[in-house]
Tab-separated table of C-alpha atoms in Angstrom:
chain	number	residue	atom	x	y	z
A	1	UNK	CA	18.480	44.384	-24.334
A	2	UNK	CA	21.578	46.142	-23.305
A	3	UNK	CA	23.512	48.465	-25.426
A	4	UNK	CA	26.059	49.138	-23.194
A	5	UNK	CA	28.779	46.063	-22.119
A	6	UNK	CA	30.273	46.961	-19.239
A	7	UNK	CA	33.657	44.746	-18.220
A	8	UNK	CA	34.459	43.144	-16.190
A	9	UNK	CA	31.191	41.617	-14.619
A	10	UNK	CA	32.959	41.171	-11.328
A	11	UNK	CA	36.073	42.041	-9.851
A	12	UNK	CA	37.606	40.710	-6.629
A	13	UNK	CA	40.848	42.483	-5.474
A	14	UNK	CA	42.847	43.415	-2.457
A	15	UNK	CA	42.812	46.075	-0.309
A	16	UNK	CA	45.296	49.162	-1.641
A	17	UNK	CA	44.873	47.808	-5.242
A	18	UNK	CA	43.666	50.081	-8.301
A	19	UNK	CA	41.220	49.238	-10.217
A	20	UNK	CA	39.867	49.718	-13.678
A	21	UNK	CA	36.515	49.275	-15.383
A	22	UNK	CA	35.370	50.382	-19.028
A	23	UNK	CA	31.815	50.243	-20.858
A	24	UNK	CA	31.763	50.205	-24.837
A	25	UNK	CA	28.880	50.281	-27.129
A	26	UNK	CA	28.922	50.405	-30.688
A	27	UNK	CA	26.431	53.277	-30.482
A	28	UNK	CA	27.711	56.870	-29.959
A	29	UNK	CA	26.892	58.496	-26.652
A	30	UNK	CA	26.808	62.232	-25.880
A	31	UNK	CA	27.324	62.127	-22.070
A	32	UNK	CA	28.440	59.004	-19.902
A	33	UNK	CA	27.995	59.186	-16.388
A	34	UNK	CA	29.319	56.431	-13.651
A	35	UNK	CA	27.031	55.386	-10.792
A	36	UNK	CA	27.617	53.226	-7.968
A	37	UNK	CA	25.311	51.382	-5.706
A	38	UNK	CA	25.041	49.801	-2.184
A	39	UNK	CA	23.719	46.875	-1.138
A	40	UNK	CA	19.934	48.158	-0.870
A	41	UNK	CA	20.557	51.829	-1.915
A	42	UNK	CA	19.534	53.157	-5.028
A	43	UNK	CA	22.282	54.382	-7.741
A	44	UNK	CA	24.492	57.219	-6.884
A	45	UNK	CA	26.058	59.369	-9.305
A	46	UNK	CA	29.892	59.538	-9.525
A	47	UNK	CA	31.196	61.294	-12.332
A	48	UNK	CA	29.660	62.955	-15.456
A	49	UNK	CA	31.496	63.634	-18.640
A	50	UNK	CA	30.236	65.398	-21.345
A	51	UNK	CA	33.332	65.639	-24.246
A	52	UNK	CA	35.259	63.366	-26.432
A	53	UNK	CA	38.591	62.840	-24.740
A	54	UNK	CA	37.459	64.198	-21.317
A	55	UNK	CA	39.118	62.725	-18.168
A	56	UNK	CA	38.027	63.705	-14.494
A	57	UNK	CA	38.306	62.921	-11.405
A	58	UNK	CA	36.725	62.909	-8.150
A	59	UNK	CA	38.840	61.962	-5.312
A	60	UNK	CA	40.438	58.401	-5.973
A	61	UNK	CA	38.090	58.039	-8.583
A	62	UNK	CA	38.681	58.595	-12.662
A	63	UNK	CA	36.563	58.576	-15.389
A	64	UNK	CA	37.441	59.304	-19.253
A	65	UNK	CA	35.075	59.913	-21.794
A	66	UNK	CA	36.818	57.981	-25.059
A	67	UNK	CA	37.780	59.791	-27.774
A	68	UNK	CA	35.678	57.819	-29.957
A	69	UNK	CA	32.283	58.949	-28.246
A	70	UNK	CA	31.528	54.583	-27.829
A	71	UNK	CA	33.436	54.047	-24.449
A	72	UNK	CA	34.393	54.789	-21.620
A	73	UNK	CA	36.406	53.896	-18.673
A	74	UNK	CA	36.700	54.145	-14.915
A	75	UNK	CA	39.586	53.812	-12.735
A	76	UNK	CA	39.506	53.728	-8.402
A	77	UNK	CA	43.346	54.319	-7.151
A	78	UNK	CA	44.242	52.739	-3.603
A	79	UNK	CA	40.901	50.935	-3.712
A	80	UNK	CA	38.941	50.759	0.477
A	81	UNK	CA	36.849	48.455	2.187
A	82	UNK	CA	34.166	50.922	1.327
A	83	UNK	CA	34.415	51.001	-2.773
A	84	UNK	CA	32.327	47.701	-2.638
A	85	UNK	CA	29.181	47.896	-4.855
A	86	UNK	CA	27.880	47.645	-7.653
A	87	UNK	CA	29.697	50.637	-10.730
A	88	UNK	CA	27.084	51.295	-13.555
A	89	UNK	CA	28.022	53.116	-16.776
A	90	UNK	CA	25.375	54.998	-18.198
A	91	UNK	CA	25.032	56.330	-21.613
A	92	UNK	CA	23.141	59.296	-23.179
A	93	UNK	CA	22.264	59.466	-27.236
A	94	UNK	CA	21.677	62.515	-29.022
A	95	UNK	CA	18.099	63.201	-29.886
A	96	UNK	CA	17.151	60.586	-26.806
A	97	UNK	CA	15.215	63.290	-24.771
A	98	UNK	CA	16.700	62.380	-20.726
A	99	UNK	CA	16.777	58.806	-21.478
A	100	UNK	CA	19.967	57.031	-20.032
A	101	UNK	CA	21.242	53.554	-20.853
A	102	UNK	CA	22.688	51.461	-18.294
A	103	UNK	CA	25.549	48.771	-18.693
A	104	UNK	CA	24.778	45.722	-16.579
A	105	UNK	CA	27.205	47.064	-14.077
A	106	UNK	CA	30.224	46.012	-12.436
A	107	UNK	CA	30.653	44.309	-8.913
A	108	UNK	CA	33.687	45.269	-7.098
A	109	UNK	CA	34.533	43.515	-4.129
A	110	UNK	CA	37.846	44.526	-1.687
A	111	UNK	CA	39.450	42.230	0.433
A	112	UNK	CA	40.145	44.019	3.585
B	1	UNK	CA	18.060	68.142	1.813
B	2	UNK	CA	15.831	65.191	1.331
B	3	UNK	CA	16.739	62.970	-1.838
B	4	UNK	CA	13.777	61.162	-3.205
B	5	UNK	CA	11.718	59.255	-1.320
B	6	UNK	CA	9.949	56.231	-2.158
B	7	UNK	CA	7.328	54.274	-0.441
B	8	UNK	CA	7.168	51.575	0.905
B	9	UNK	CA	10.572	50.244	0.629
B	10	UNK	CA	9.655	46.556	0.564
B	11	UNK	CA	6.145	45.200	-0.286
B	12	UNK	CA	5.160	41.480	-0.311
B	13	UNK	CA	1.535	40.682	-2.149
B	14	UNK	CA	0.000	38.025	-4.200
B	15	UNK	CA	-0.409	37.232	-7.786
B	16	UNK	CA	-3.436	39.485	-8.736
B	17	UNK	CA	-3.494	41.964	-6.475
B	18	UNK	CA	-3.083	45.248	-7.258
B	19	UNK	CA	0.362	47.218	-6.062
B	20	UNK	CA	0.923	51.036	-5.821
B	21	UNK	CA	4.379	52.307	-5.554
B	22	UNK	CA	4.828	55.637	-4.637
B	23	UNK	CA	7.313	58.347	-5.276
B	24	UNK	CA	8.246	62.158	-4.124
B	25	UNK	CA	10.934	63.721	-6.017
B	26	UNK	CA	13.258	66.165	-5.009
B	27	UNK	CA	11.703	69.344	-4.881
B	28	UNK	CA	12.456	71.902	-7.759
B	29	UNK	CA	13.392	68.981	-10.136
B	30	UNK	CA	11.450	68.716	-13.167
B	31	UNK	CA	12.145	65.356	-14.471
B	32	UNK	CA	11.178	61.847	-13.177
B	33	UNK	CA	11.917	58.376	-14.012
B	34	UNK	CA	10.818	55.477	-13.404
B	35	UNK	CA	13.448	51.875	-13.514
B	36	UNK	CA	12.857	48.404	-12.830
B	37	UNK	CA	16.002	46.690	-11.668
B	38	UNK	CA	16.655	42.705	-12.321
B	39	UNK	CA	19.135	40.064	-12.330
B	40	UNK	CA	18.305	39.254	-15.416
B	41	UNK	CA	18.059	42.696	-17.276
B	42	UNK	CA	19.664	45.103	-15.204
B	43	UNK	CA	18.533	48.571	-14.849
B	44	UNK	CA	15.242	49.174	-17.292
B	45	UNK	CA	13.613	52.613	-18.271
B	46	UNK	CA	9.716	52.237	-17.627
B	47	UNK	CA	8.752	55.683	-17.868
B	48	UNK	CA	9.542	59.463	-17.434
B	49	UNK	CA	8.335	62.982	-16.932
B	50	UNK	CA	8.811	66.162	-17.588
B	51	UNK	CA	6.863	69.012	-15.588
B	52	UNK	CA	4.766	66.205	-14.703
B	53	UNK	CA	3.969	65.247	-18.489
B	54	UNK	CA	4.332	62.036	-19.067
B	55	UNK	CA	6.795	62.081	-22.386
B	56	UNK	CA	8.054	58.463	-23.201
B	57	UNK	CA	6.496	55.269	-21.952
B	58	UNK	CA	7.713	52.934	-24.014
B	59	UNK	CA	9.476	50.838	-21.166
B	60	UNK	CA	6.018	50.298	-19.660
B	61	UNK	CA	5.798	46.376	-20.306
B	62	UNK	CA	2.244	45.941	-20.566
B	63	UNK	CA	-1.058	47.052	-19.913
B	64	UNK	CA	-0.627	45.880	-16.276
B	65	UNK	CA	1.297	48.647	-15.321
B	66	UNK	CA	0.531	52.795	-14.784
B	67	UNK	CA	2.223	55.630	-14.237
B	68	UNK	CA	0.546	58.983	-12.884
B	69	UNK	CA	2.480	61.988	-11.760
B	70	UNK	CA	-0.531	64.464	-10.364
B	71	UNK	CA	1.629	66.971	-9.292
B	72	UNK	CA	5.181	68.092	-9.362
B	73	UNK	CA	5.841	66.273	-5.622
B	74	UNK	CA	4.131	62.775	-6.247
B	75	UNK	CA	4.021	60.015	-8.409
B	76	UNK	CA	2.966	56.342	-8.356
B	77	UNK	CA	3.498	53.475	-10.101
B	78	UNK	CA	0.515	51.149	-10.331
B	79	UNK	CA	0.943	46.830	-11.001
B	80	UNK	CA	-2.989	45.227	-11.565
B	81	UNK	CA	-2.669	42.662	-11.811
B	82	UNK	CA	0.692	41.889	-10.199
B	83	UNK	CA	2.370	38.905	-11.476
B	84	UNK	CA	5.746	36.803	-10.203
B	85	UNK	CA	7.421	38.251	-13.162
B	86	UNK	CA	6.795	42.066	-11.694
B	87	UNK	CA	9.128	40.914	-9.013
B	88	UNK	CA	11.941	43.236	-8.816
B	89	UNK	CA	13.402	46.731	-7.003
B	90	UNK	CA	11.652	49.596	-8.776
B	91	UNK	CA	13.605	53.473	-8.746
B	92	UNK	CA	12.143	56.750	-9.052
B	93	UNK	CA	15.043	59.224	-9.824
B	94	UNK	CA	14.660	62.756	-10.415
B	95	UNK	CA	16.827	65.758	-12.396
B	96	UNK	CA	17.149	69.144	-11.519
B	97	UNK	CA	16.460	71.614	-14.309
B	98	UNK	CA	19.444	72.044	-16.754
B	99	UNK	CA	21.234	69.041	-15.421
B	100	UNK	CA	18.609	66.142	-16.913
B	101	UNK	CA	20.721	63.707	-17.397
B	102	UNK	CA	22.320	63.877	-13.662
B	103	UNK	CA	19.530	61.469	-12.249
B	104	UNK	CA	19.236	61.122	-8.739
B	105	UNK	CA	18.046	57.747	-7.800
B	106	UNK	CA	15.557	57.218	-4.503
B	107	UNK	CA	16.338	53.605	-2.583
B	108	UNK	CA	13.909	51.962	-4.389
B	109	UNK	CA	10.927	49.780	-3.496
B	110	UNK	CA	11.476	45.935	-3.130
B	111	UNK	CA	8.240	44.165	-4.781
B	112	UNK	CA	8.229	40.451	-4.291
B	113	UNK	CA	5.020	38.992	-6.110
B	114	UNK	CA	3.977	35.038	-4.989
């Protein structure tokens, strides 16, 4: 099963509204990377962080790595038609070769 | 630059018949992955290489299912004998070299089983 719980499931908002997601675990991850996907697209890499306490962004989008090494959160700022998908945490442990785990992802949809 | 490419991008067969998925990564990247994606369980690890070693299959969910990678630009996925259950989307994703966990996700194949 899943290791990573990823909240909320689903999240319907209006246009021009921020948003904020977070994925915990009560493992310790090394690196946490956010992914989004379209509707029939594969996943597409957002935002990697590597350290405890980390916080970057990448346009409207921020993503902190918590300080505790078991979450981590994702905030959109003056959310657009076109942030609707599907946001995926993903996880990587120490001593876990490449191997990422997934949260069971988040589905934003905006209101226009 | 191309991202991954997977082939086909939908494929309808019937239970028992055998179903080849088939993946080129992006080229210069030296890992490859394999994930099932369901409803039900999300985004699953099946399988990944390295230099086109296969180095942990322990997603693989039975005997039904293969992985091959014969050289650094292809690899397939093999279902015989497919099953209803094997319906889902299945991703290749590949990493460049020093960046391995920065996976970069084809657009997946669409398997429907009956």
């Amino acid at each position: 099963g899943q290791q990573l719980n990823q909240s909320p499931q689903s999240m319907f908002i209006q246009e021009g509204e921020d948003v904020s997601m977070n994925c915990t675990s009560s493992s310790i991850f090394n690196t946490w990377l956010w992914y989004k996907q379209d509707p029939g697209e594969g996943p597409v890499l957002l935002i990697a962080l590597y350290k405890a306490g980390e916080l970057t962004s990448n346009g409207r989008l921020t993503a902190q790595f918590g300080i505790t090494r078991k979450d981590s959160f994702l905030n959109i700022s003056a959310s657009i038609p076109s942030d609707v998908g599907i946001y995926f945490c993903a996880g990587q442990k120490r001593n876990a070769g490449n191997m990422l785990t997934f949260g069971g992802g988040t589905r934003l949809m905006v209101k226009p | 630059d191309a991202g991954v490419i997977q082939s086909p991008r939908h494929e309808v067969t019937e239970m028992g018949q055998e179903v080849t998925l088939r993946c080129k990564p992006i080229s210069g990247h030296d890992y490859l992955f394999w994930y099932r994606q369901t409803m039900m369980r999300g985004l699953e690890l099946l399988i990944y290489f390295n230099n086109n070693v296969p180095i942990d299959d322990s997603g693989m969910p039975e005997d039904r299912f293969s992985a091959k990678m014969p050289n650094a630009s292809f690899s397939t996925l093999k279902i015989q004998p497919s099953e209803p259950r094997d319906s889902a989307v299945y991703f290749c994703a590949s990493t460049p070299p020093g960046a391995a966990n920065e996976q970069f996700f084809g657009p997946g194949t669409r398997l429907t089983v009956l």
